PDB file of C-alpha atoms in Angstrom:
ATOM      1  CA  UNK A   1       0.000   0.000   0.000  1.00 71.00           C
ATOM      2  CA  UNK A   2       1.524   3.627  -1.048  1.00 84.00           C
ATOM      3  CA  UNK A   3       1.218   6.280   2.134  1.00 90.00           C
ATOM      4  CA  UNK A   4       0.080   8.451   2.769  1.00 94.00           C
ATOM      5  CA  UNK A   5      -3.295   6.942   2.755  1.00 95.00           C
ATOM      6  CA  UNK A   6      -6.288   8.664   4.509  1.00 96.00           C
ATOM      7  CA  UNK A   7      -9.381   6.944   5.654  1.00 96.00           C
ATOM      8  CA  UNK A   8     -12.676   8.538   6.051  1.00 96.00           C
ATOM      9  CA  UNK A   9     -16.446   7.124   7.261  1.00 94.00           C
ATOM     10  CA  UNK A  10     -18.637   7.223   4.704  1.00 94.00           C
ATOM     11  CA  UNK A  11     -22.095   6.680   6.082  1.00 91.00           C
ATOM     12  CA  UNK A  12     -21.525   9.118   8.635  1.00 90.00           C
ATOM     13  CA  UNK A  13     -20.328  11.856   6.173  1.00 92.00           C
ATOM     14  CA  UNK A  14     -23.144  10.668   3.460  1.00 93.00           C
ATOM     15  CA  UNK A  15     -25.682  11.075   6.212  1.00 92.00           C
ATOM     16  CA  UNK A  16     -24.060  14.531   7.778  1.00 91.00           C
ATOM     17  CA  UNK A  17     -23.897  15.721   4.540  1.00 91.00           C
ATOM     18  CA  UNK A  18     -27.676  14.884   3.477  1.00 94.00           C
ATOM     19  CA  UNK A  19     -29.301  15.577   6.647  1.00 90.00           C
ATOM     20  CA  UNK A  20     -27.772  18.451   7.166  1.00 89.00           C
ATOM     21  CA  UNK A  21     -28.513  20.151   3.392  1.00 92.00           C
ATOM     22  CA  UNK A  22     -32.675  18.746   4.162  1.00 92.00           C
ATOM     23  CA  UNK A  23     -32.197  20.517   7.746  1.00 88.00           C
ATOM     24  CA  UNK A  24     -31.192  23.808   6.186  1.00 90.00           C
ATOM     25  CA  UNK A  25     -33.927  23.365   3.005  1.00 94.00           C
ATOM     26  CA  UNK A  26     -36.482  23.099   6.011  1.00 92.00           C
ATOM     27  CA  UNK A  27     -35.712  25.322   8.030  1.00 89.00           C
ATOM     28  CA  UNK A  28     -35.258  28.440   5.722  1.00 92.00           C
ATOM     29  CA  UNK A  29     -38.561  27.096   3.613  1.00 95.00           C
ATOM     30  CA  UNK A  30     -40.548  26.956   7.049  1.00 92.00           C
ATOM     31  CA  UNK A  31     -39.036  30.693   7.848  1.00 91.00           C
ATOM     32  CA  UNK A  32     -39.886  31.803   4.027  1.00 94.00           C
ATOM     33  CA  UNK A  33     -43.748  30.676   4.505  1.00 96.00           C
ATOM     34  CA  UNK A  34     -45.130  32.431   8.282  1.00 94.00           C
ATOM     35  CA  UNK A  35     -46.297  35.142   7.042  1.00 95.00           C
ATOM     36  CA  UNK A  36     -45.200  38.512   8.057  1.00 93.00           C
ATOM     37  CA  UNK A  37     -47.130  39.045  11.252  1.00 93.00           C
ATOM     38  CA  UNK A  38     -45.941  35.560  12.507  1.00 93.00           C
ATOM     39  CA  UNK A  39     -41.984  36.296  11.883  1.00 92.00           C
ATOM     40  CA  UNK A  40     -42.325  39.677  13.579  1.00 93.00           C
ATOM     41  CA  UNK A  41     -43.885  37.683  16.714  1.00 94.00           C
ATOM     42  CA  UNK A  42     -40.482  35.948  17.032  1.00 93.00           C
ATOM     43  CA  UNK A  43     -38.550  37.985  19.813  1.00 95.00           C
ATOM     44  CA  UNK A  44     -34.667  38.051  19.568  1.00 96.00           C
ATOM     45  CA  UNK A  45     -34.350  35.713  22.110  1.00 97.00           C
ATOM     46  CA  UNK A  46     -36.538  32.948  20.025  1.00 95.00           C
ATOM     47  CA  UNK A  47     -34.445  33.665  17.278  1.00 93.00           C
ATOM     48  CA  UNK A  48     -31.007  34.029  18.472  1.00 96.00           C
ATOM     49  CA  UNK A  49     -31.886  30.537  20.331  1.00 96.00           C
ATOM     50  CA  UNK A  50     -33.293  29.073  17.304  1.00 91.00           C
ATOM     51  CA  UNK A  51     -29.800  30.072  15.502  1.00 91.00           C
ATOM     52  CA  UNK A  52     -27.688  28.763  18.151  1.00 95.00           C
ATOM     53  CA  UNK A  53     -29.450  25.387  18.254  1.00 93.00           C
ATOM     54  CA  UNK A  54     -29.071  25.137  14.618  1.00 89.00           C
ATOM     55  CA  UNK A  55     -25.294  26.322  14.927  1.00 91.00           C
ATOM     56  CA  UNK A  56     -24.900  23.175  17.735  1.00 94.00           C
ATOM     57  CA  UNK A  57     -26.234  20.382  15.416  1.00 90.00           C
ATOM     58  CA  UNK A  58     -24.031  21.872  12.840  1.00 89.00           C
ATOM     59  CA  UNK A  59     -21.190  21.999  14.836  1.00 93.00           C
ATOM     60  CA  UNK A  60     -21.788  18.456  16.145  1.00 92.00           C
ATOM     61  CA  UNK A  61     -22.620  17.190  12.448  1.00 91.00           C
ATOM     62  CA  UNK A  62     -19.291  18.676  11.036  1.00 92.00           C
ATOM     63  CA  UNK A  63     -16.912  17.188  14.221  1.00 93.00           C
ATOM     64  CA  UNK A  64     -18.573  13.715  12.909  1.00 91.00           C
ATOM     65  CA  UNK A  65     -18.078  14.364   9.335  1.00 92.00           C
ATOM     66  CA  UNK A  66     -14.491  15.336   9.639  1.00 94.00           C
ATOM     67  CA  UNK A  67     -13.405  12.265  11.560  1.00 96.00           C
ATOM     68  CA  UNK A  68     -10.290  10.618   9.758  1.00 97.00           C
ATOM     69  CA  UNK A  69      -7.199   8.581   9.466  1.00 97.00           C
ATOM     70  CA  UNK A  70      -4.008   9.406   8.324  1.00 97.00           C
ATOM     71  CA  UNK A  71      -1.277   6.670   7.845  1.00 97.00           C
ATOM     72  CA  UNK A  72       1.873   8.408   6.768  1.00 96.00           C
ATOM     73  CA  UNK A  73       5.764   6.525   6.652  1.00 93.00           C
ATOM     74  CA  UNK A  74       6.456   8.792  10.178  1.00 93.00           C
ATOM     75  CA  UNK A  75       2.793   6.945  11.740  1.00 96.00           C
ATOM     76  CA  UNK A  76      -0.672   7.566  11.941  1.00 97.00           C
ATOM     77  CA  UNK A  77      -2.869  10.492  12.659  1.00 98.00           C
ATOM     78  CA  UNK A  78      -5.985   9.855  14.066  1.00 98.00           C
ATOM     79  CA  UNK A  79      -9.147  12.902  13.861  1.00 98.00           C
ATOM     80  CA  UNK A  80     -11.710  12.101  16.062  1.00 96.00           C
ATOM     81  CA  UNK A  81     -14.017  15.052  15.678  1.00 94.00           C
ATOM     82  CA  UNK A  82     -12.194  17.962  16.967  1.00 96.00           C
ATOM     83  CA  UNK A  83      -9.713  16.248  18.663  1.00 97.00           C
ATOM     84  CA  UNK A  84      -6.864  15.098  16.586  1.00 97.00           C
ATOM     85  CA  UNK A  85      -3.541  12.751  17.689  1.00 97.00           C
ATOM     86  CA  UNK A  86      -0.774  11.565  16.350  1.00 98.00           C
ATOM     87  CA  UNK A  87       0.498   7.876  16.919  1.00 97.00           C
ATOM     88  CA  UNK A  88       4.093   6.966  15.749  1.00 97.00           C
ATOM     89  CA  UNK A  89       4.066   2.957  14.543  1.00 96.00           C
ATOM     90  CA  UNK A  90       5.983   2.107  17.386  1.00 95.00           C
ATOM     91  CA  UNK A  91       3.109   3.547  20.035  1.00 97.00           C
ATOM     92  CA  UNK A  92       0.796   1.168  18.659  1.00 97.00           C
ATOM     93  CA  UNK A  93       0.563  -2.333  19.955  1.00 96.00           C
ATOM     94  CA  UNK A  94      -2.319  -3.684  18.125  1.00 96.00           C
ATOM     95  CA  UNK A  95      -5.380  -2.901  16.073  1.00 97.00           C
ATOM     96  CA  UNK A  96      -8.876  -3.842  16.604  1.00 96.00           C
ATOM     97  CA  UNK A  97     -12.265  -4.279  15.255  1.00 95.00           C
ATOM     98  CA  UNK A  98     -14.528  -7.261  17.006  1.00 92.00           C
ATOM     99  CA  UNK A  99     -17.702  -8.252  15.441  1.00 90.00           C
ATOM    100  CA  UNK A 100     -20.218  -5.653  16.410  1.00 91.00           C
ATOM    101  CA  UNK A 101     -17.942  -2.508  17.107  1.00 93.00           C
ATOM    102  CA  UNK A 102     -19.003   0.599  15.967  1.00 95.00           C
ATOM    103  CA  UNK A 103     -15.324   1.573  15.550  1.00 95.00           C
ATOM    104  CA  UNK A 104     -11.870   0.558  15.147  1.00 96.00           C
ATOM    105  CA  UNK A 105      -9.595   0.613  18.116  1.00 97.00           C
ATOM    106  CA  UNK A 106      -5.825   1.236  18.484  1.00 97.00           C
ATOM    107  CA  UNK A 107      -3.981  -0.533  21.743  1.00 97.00           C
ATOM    108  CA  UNK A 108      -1.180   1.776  22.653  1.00 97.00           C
ATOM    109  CA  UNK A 109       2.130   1.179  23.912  1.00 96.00           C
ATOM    110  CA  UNK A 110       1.309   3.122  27.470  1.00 96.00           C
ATOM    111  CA  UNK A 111      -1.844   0.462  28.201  1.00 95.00           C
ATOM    112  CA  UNK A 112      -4.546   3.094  26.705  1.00 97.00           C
ATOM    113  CA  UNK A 113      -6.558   3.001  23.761  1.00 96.00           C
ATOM    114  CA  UNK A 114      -7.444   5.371  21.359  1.00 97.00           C
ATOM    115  CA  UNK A 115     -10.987   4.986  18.934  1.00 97.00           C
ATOM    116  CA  UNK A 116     -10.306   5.592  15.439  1.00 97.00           C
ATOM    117  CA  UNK A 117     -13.895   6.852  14.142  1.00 96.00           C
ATOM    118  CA  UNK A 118     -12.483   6.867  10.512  1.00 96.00           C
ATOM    119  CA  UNK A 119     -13.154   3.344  10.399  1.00 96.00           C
ATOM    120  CA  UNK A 120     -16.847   2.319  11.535  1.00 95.00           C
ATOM    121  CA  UNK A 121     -18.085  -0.974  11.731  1.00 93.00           C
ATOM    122  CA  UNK A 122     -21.153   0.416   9.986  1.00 92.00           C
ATOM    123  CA  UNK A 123     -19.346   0.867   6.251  1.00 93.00           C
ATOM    124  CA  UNK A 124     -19.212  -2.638   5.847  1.00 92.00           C
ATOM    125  CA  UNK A 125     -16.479  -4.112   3.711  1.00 94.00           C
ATOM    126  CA  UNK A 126     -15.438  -1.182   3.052  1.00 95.00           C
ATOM    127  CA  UNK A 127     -14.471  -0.671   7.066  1.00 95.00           C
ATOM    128  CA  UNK A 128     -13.173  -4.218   6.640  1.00 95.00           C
ATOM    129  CA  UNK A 129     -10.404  -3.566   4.109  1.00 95.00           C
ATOM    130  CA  UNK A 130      -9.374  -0.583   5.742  1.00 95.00           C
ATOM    131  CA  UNK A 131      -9.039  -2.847   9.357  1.00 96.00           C
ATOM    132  CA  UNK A 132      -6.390  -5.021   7.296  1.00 95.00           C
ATOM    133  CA  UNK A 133      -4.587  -2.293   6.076  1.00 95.00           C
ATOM    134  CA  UNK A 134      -4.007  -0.633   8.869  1.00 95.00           C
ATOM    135  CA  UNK A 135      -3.492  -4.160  10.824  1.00 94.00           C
ATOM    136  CA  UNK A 136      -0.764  -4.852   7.881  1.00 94.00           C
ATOM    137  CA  UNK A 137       0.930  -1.335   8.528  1.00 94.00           C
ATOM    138  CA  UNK A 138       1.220  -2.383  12.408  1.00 91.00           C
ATOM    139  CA  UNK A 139       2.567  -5.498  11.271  1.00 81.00           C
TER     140      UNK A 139
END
């Protein structure tokens, strides 16, 4: 396998990126049809809350969406929404991925683990072939 090589979710970015286009289309089409005397009930405080509520799912839905891994020759960089570490090969012990995880996991050389959201248990195959790789970079 040639690095770098970068690993990415894709249900969870399909989804983000779907959900959170229909979420916008909504809201701003719901907005767009009270008529005037309805919008002008909405105080400043309904709509700076209504804003910030919609900012927070974004937020949340982008710190999903951006989750990735990135195996370079130096080691592996792991993005788990807005956190982000970086693993040299020698730090990591082993790779896993039982049946039924929603994740892969990375046993360090310190006894801790570290999720790698990348790679979810949900993408099928796809999450499959990645586990290998990354098992095979290990070694």
């Amino acid at each position: 396998m040639s690095l770098p090589r970068t690993w990415r979710p894709f249900g969870v970015r399909a989804a983000g990126g779907i959900f959170g286009l229909a979420l916008v289309i909504v809201l701003v089409a719901a907005w767009i049809s009270f008529p005037a005397s309805v919008r002008e009930q909405f105080t400043l405080w309904q709509r700076i809350t209504t804003i910030a509520l919609f900012g927070g799912f974004l937020a949340v839905e982008w710190g999903l969406m951006r989750c990735r891994a990135t195996a370079t020759s130096d080691g592996l960089t792991v993005v788990n929404g807005y956190r982000s570490r970086r693993f040299e090969w020698a730090q990591i012990v082993a790779v896993r991925m039982p049946a039924g995880a929603p994740w892969l996991s990375l046993d360090l050389d310190d006894g801790t683990t570290c999720a790698v959201m990348a790679i979810q248990g949900s993408d099928g195959l796809r999450a499959k072939r990645a586990y290998v790789a990354l098992k095979a970079l290990v070694g």
